[in-house]
mmCIF file of C-alpha atoms and ligand atoms in Angstrom:
data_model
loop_
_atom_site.group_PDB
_atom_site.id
_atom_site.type_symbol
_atom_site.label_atom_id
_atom_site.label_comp_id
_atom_site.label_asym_id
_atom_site.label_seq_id
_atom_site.Cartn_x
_atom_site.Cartn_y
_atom_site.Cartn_z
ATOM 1 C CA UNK A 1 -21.469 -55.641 1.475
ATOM 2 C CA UNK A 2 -19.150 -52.900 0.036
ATOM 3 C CA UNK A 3 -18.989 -49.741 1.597
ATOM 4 C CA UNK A 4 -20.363 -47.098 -0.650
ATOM 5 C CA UNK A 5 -17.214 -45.426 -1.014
ATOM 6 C CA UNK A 6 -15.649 -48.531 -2.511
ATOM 7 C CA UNK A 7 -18.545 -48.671 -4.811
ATOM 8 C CA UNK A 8 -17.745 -44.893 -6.118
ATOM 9 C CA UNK A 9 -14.187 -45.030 -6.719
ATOM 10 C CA UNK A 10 -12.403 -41.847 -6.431
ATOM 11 C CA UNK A 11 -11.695 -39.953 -10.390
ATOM 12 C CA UNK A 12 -8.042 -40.101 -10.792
ATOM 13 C CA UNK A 13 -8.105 -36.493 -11.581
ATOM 14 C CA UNK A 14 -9.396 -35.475 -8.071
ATOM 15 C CA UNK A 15 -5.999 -35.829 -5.831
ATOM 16 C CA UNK A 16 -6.305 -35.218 -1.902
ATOM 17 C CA UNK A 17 -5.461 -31.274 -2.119
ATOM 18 C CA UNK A 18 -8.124 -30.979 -4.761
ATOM 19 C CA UNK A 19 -10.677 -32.580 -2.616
ATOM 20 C CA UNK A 20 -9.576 -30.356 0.268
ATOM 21 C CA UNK A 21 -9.898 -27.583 -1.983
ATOM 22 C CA UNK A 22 -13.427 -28.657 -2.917
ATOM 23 C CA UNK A 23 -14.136 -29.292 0.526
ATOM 24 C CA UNK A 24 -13.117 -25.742 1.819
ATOM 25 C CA UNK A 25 -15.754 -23.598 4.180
ATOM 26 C CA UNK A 26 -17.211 -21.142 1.724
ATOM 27 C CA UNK A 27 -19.814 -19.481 4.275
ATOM 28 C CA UNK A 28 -19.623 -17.216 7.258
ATOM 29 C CA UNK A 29 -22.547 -19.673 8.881
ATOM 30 C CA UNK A 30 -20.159 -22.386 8.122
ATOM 31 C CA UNK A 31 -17.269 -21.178 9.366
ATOM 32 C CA UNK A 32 -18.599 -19.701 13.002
ATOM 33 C CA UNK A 33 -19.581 -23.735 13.468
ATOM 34 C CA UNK A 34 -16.062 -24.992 12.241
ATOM 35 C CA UNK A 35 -14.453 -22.431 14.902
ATOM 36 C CA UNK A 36 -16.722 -22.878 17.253
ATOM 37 C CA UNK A 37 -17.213 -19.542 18.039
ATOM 38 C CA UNK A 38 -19.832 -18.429 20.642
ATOM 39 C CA UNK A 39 -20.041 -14.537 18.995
ATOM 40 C CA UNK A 40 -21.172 -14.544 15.573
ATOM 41 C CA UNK A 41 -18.454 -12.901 12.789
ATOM 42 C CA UNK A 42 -18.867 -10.102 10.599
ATOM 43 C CA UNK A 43 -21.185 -10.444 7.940
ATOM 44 C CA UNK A 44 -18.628 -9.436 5.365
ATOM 45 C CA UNK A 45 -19.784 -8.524 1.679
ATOM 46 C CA UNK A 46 -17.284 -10.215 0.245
ATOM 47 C CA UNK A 47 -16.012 -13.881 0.016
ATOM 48 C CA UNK A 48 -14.983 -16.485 2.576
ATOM 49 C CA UNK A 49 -13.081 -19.188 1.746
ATOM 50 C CA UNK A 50 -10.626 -21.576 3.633
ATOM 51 C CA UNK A 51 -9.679 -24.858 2.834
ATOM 52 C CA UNK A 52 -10.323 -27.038 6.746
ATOM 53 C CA UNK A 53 -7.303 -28.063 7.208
ATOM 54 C CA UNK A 54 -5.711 -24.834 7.047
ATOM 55 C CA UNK A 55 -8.771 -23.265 9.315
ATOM 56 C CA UNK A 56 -7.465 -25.976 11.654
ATOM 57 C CA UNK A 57 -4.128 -24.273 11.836
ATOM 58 C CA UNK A 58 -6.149 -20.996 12.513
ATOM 59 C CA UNK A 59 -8.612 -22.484 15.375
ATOM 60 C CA UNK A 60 -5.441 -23.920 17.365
ATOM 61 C CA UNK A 61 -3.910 -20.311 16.615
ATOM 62 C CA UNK A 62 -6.409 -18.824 17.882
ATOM 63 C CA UNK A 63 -8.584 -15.448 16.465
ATOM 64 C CA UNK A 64 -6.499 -12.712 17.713
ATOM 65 C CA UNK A 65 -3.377 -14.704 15.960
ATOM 66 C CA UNK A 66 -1.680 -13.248 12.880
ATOM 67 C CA UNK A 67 -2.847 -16.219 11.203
ATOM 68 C CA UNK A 68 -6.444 -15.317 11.985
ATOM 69 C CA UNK A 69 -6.610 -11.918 11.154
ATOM 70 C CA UNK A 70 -5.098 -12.644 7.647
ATOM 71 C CA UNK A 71 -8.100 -14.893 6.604
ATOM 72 C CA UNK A 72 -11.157 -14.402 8.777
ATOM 73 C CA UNK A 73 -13.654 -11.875 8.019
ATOM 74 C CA UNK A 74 -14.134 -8.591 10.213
ATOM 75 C CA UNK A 75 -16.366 -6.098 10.720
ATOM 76 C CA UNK A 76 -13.351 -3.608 9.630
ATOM 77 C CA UNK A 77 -14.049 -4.445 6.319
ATOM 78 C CA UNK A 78 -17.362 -2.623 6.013
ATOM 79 C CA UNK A 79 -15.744 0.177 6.325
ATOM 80 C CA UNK A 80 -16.606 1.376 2.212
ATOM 81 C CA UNK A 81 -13.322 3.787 1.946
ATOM 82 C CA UNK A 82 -10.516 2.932 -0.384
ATOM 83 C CA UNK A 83 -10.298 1.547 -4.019
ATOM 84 C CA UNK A 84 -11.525 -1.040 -5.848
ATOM 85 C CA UNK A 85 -8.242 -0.938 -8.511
ATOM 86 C CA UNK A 86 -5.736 0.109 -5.712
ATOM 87 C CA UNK A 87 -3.007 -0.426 -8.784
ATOM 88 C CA UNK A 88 -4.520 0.481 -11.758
ATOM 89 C CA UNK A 89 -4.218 -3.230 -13.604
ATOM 90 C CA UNK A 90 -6.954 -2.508 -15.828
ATOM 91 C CA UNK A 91 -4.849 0.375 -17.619
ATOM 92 C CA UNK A 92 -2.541 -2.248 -18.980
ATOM 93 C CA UNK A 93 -4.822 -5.070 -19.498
ATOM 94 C CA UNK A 94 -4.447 -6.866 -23.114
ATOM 95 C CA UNK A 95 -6.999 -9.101 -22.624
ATOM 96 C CA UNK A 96 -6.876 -12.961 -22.146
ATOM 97 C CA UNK A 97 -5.622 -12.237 -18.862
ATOM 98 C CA UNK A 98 -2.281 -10.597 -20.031
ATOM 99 C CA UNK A 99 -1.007 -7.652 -18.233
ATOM 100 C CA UNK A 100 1.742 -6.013 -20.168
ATOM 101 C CA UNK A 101 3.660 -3.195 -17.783
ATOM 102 C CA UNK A 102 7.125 -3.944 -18.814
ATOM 103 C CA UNK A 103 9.148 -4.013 -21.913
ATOM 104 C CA UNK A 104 10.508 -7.834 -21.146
ATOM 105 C CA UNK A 105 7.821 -9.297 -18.956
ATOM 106 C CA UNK A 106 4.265 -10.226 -18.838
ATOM 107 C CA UNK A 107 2.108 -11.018 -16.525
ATOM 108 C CA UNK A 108 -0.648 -13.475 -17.065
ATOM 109 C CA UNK A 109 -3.584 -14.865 -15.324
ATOM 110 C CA UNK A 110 -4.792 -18.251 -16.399
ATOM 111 C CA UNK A 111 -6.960 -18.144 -13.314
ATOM 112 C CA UNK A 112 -9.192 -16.142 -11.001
ATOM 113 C CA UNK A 113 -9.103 -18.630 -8.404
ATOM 114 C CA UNK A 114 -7.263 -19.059 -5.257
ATOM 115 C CA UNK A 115 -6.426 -21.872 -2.522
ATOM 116 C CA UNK A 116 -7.713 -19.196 0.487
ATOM 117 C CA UNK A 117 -9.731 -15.709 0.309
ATOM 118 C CA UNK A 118 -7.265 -13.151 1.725
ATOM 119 C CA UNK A 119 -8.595 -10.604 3.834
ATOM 120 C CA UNK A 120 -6.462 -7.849 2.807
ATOM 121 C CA UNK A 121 -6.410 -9.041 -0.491
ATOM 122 C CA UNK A 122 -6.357 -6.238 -4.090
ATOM 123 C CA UNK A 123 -7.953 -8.685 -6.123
ATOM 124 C CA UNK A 124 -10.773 -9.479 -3.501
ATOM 125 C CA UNK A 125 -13.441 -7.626 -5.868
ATOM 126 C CA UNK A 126 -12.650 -10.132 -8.696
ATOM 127 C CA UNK A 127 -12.331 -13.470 -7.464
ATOM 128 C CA UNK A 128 -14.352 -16.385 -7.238
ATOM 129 C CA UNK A 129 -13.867 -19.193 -5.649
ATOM 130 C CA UNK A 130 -17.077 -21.300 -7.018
ATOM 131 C CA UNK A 131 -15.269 -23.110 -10.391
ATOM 132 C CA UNK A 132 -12.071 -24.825 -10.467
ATOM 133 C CA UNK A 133 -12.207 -25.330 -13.860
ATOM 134 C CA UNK A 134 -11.989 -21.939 -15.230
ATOM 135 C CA UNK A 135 -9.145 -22.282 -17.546
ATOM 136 C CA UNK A 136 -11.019 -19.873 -20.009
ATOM 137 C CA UNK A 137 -8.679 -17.369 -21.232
ATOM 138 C CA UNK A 138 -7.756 -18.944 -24.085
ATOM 139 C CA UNK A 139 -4.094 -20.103 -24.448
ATOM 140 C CA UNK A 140 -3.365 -19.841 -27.797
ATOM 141 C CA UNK A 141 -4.309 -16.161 -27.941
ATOM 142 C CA UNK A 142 -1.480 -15.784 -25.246
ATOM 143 C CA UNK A 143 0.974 -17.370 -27.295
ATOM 144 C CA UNK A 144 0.037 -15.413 -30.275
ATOM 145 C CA UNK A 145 0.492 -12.087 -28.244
ATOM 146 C CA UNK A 146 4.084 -13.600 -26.857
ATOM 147 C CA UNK A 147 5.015 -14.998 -30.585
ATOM 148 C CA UNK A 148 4.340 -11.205 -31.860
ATOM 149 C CA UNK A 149 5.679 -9.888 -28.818
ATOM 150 C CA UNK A 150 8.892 -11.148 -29.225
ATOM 151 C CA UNK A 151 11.015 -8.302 -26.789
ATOM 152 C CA UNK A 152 9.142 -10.356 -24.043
ATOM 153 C CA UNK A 153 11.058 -12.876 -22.437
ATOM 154 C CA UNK A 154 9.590 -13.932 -19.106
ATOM 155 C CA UNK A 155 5.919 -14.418 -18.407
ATOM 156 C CA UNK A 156 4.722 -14.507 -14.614
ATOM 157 C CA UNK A 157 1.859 -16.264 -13.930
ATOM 158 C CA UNK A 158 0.083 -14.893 -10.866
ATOM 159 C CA UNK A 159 -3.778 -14.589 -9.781
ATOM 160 C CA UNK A 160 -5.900 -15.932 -8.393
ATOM 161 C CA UNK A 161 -2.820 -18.668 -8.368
ATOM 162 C CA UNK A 162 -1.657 -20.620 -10.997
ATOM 163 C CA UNK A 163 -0.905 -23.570 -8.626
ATOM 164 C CA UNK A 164 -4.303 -23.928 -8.147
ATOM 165 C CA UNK A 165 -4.759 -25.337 -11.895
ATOM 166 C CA UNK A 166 -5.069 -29.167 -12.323
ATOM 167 C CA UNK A 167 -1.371 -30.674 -13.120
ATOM 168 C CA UNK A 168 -2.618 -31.232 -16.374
ATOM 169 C CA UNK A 169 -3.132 -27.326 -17.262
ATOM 170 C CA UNK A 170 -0.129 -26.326 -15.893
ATOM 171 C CA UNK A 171 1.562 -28.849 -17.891
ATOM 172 C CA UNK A 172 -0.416 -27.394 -21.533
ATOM 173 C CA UNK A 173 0.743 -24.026 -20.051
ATOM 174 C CA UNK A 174 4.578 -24.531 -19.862
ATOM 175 C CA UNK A 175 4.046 -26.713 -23.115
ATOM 176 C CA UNK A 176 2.618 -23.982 -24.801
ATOM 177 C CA UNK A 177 5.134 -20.815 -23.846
ATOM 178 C CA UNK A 178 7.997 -23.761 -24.248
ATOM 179 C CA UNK A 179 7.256 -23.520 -27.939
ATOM 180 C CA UNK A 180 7.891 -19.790 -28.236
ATOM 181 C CA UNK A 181 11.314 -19.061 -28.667
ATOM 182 C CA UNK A 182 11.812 -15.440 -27.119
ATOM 183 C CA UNK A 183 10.409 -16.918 -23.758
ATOM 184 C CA UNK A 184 13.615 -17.946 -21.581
ATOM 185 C CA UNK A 185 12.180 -17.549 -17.843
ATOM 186 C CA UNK A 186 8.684 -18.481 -16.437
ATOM 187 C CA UNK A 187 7.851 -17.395 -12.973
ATOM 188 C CA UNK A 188 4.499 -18.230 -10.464
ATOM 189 C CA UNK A 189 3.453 -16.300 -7.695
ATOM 190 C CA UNK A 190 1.672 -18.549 -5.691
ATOM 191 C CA UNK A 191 0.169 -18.573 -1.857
ATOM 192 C CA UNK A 192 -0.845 -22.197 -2.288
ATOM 193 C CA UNK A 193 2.468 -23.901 -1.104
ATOM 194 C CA UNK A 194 1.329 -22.384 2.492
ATOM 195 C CA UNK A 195 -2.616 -22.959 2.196
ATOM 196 C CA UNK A 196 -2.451 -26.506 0.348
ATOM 197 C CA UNK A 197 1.068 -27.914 0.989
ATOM 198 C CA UNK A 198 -0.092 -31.176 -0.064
ATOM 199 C CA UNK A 199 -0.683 -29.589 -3.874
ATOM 200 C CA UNK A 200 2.830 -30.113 -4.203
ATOM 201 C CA UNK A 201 2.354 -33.846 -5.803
ATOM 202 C CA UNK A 202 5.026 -36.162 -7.094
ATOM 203 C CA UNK A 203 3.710 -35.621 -10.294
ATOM 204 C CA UNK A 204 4.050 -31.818 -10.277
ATOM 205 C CA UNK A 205 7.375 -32.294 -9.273
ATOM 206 C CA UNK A 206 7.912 -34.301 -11.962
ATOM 207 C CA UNK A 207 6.489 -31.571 -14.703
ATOM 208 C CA UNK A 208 8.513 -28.983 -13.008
ATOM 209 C CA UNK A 209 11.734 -31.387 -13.378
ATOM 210 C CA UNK A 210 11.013 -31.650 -17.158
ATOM 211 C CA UNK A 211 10.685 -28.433 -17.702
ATOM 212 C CA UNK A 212 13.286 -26.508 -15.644
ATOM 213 C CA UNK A 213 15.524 -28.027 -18.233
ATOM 214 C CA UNK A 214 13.260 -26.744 -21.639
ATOM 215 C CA UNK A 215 13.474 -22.832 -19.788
ATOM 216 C CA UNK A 216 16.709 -21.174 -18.641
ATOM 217 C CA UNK A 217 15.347 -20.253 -14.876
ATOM 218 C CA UNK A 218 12.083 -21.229 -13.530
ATOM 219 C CA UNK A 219 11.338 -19.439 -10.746
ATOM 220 C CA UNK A 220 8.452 -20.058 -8.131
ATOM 221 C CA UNK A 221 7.636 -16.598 -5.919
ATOM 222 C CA UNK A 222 5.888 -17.466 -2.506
ATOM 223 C CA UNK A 223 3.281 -15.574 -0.903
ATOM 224 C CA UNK A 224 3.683 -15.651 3.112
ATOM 225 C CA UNK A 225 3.466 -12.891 5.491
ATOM 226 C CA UNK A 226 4.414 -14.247 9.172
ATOM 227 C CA UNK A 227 6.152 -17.348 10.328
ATOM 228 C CA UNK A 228 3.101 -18.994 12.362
ATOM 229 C CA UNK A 229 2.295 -20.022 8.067
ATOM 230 C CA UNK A 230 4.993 -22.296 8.843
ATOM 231 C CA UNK A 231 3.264 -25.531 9.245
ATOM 232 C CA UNK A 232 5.476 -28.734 8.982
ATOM 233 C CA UNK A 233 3.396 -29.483 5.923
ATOM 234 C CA UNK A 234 4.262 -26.195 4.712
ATOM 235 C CA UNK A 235 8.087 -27.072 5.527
ATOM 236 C CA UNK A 236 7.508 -30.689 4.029
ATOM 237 C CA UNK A 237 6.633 -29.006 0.435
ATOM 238 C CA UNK A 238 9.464 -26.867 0.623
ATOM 239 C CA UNK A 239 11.916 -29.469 0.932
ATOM 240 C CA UNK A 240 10.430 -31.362 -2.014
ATOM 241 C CA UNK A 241 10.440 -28.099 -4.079
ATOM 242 C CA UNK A 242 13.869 -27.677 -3.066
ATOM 243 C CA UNK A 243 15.425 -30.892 -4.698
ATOM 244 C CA UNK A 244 13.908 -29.396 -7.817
ATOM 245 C CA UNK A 245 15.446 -26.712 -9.678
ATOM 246 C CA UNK A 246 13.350 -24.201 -9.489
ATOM 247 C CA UNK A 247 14.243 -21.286 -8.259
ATOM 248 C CA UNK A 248 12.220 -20.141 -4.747
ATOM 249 C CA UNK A 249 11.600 -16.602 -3.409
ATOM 250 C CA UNK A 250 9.188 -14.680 -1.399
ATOM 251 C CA UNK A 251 6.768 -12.083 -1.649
ATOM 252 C CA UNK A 252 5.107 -10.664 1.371
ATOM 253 C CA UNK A 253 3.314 -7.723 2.551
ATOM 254 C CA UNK A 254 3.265 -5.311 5.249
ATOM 255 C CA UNK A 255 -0.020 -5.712 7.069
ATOM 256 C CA UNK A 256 -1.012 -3.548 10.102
ATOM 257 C CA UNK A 257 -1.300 -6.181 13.143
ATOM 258 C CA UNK A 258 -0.173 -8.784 11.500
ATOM 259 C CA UNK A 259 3.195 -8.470 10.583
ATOM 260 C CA UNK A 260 4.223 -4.667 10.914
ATOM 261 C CA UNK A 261 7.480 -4.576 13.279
ATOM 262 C CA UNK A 262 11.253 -5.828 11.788
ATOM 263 C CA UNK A 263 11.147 -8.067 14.426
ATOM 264 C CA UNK A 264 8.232 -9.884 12.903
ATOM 265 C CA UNK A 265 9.509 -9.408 9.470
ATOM 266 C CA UNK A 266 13.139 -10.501 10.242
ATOM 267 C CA UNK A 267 11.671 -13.972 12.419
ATOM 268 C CA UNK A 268 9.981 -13.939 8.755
ATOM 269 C CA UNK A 269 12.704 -13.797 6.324
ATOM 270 C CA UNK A 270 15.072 -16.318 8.499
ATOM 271 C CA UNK A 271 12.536 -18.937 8.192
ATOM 272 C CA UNK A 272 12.413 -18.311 4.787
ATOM 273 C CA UNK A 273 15.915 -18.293 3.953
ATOM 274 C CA UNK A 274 17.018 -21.300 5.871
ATOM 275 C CA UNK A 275 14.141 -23.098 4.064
ATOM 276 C CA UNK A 276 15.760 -22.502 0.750
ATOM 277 C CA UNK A 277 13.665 -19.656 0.101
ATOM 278 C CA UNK A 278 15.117 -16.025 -0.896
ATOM 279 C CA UNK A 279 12.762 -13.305 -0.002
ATOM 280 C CA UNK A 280 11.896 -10.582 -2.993
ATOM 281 C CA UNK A 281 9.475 -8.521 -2.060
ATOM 282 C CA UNK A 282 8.204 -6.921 0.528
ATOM 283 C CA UNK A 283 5.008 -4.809 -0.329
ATOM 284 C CA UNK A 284 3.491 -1.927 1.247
ATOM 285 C CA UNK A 285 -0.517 -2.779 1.529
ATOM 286 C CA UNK A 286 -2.428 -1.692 -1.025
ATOM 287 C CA UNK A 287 -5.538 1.109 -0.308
ATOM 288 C CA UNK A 288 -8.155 -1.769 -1.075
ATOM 289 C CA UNK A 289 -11.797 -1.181 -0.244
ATOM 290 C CA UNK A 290 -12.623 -3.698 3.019
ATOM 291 C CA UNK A 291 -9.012 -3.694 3.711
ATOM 292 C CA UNK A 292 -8.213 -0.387 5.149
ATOM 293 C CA UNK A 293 -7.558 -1.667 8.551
ATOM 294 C CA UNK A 294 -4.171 -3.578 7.015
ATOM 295 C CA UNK A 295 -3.116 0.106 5.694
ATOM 296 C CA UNK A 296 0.156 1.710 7.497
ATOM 297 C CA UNK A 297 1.455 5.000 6.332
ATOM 298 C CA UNK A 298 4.685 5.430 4.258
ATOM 299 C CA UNK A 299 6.243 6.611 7.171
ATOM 300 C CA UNK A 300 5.594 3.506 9.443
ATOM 301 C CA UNK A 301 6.522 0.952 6.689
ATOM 302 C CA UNK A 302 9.853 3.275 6.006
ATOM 303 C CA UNK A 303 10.435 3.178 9.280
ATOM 304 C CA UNK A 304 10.002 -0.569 9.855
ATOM 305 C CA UNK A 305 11.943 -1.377 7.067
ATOM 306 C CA UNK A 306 15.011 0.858 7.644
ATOM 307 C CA UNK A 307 14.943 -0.847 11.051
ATOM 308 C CA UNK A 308 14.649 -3.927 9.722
ATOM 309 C CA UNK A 309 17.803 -3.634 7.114
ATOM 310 C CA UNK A 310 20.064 -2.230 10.137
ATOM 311 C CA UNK A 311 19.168 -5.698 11.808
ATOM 312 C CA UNK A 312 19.869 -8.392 8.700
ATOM 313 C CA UNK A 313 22.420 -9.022 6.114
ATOM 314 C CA UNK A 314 21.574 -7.391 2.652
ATOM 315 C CA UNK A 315 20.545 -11.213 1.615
ATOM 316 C CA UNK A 316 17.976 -11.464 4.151
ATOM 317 C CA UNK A 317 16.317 -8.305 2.903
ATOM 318 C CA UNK A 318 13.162 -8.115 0.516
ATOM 319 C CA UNK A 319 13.338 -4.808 -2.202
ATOM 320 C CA UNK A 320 10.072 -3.030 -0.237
ATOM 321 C CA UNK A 321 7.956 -1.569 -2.918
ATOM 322 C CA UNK A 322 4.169 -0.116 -3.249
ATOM 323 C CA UNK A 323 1.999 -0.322 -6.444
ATOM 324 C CA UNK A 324 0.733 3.281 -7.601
ATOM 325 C CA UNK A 325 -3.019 3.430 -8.073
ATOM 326 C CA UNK A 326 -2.338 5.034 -11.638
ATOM 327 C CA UNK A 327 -1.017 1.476 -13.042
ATOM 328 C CA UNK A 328 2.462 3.262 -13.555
ATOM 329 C CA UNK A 329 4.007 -0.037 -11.533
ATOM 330 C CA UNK A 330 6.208 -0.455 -8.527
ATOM 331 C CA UNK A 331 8.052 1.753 -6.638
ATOM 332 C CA UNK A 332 11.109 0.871 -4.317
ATOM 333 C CA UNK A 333 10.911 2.009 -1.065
ATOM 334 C CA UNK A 334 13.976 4.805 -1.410
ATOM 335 C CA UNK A 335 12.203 6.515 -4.006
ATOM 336 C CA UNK A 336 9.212 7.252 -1.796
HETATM 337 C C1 LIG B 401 5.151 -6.744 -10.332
HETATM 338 C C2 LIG B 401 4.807 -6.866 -11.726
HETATM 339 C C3 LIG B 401 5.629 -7.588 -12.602
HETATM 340 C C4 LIG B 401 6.872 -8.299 -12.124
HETATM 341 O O1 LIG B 401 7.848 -7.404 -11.837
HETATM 342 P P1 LIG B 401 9.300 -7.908 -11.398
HETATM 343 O O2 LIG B 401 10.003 -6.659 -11.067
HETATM 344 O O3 LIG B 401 9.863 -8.630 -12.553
HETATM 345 O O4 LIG B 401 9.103 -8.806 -10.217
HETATM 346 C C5 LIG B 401 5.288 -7.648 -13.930
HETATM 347 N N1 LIG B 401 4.181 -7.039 -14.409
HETATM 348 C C6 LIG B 401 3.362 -6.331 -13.598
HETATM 349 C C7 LIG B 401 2.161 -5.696 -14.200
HETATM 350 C C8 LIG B 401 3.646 -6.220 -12.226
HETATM 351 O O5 LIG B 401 2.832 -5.529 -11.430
HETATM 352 S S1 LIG B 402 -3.809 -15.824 -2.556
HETATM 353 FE FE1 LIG B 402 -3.082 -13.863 -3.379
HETATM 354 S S2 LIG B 402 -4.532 -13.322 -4.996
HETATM 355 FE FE2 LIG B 402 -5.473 -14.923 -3.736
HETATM 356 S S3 LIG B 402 -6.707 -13.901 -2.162
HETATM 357 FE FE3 LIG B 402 -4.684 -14.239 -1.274
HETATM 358 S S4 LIG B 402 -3.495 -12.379 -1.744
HETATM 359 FE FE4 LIG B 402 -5.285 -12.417 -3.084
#
């Protein structure tokens, strides 16, 4: 007799990181029992959501491990100060999921979801993590804002995570802004290179391939914040990303107890740069309500990070900027 799951073959649509996505612990309850933990966490009001295979990286980390305190709730974030728009998105919002700050650039969301729940996270009032198929603000109204828009000549998807959308969207996606004119450069910020390495499929190799030759830069901007993220699958998805031609930086940010000394930081950026990997930005946390406990001051991050630039080469070093709660954008570090 067949085995059952031989009798149920698997849709050809679900690959291996999009089971592991569906497969993620999505409860406090369930992930005390996954960790094994003998003291009950914090019940958090917000989210929880980790893909296993990355909470198995955590549980051999360990909970007081940078790793840890990046994704598992604590009791810190009951504390109800800070904001719930820490940068003021909503003052530029077009709709669709089209933020327009700049002259040349949008940003746009074609998704709320993401591969993890951050702890420290801006957006962690607005996610969900329930529906992977939430490709609902429409396309074509994007295109029609870019094909009137025409001073706009890069559009950076960001999150939730673009990388989280089936190959199949993100193909539509760079079909779609490949048939507007004006749009030369297409850029993803993305965490999910760390959190699901295996994401990175032949096949979306293959769609980046085709279409790093229909843009004039494609550029893929990747969220890590401390070098224990640096699985070998992690490192395994790099190199395949590498023998593409996209173009690969990091973002990061400055998190209290996690990452907040240049020693950490420079460890950080070496990894990154002898992986290929350019680092871009280096943000100062946001004021985010249930992540106050990630918040430095101005003066420790300034401090951190002119430390950090007498001890690396000028191409080791991030532009460190902080998002104003008004919506007026970034500012660079010597400015503050
Ligand atoms: C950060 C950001 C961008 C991208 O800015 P770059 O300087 O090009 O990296 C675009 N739009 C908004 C609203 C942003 O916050
Ligand atoms: S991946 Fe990015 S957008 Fe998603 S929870 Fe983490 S920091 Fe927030």
């Amino acid at each position: 007799m067949k085995a059952l799951n031989e009798l149920r073959p698997t849709p050809s649509y679900s690959a291996r990181w999009q089971q592991d996505f569906q497969e993620s612990i999505r409860a406090t309850d369930q992930l005390e029992m996954f960790l094994e933990l003998e003291t009950p966490l914090a019940k958090v009001p917000y989210p929880v959501f980790i893909p296993k295979p990355f909470a198995l990286k955590i549980k051999e980390a360990g909970l007081e491990s940078p790793l840890a305190l990046q994704f598992i709730p604590s009791f810190h974030e009951l504390d109800p100060s800070g904001f719930s728009d820490p940068i003021g998105d909503q003052v530029h919002a077009k709709g669709n999921g089209v933020i327009h700050r700049y002259q040349n650039r949008i940003l746009y969301t074609p998704t709320e979801v993401c591969p993890v729940q951050c702890r420290y996270c801006f957006r962690k009032n607005e996610l969900q993590q329930s529906d992977l198929d939430i490709f609902k603000s429409q396309l074509s109204r994007v295109t029609e804002y870019l094909a009137s828009n025409p001073q706009v000549e890069e559009v950076i998807l960001t999150g939730g995570d673009p990388l989280i959308l089936s190959d199949d969207k993100f193909e539509t996606i760079l079909e779609a802004f490949s048939g507007i004119p004006s749009v030369t450069m297409v850029r993803f910020h993305s965490r999910t290179p760390v959190i699901l390495p295996n994401r990175i499929t032949p096949r979306f190799l293959e769609i980046i391939r085709t279409f790093s030759k229909r843009f004039q830069i494609l550029t893929l901007v990747i969220h890590t914040n401390h070098l224990s993220e640096f699985t070998p699958e992690f490192l395994a998805s790099l190199e395949l990303l590498r023998k593409t031609n996209l173009q690969l930086l990091s973002q990061s940010v400055l998190l209290k107890g996690v990452n907040d000394s240049w020693e950490d930081l420079k460890v950080l950026f070496m990894g990154l740069y002898r992986n290929g990997v350019k680092p871009y930005y280096l943000h100062h946390p946001d004021p985010v309500k249930g992540g106050m406990h990630f918040m430095l001051s101005r003066e420790e991050g300034a401090r951190i990070y002119r430390d950090l630039k007498s001890n690396v080469s000028g191409v080791l070093l991030p532009h460190y900027v902080i998002d104003s709660v008004d919506g007026s954008g970034k500012k660079f570090a010597l400015e503050f």
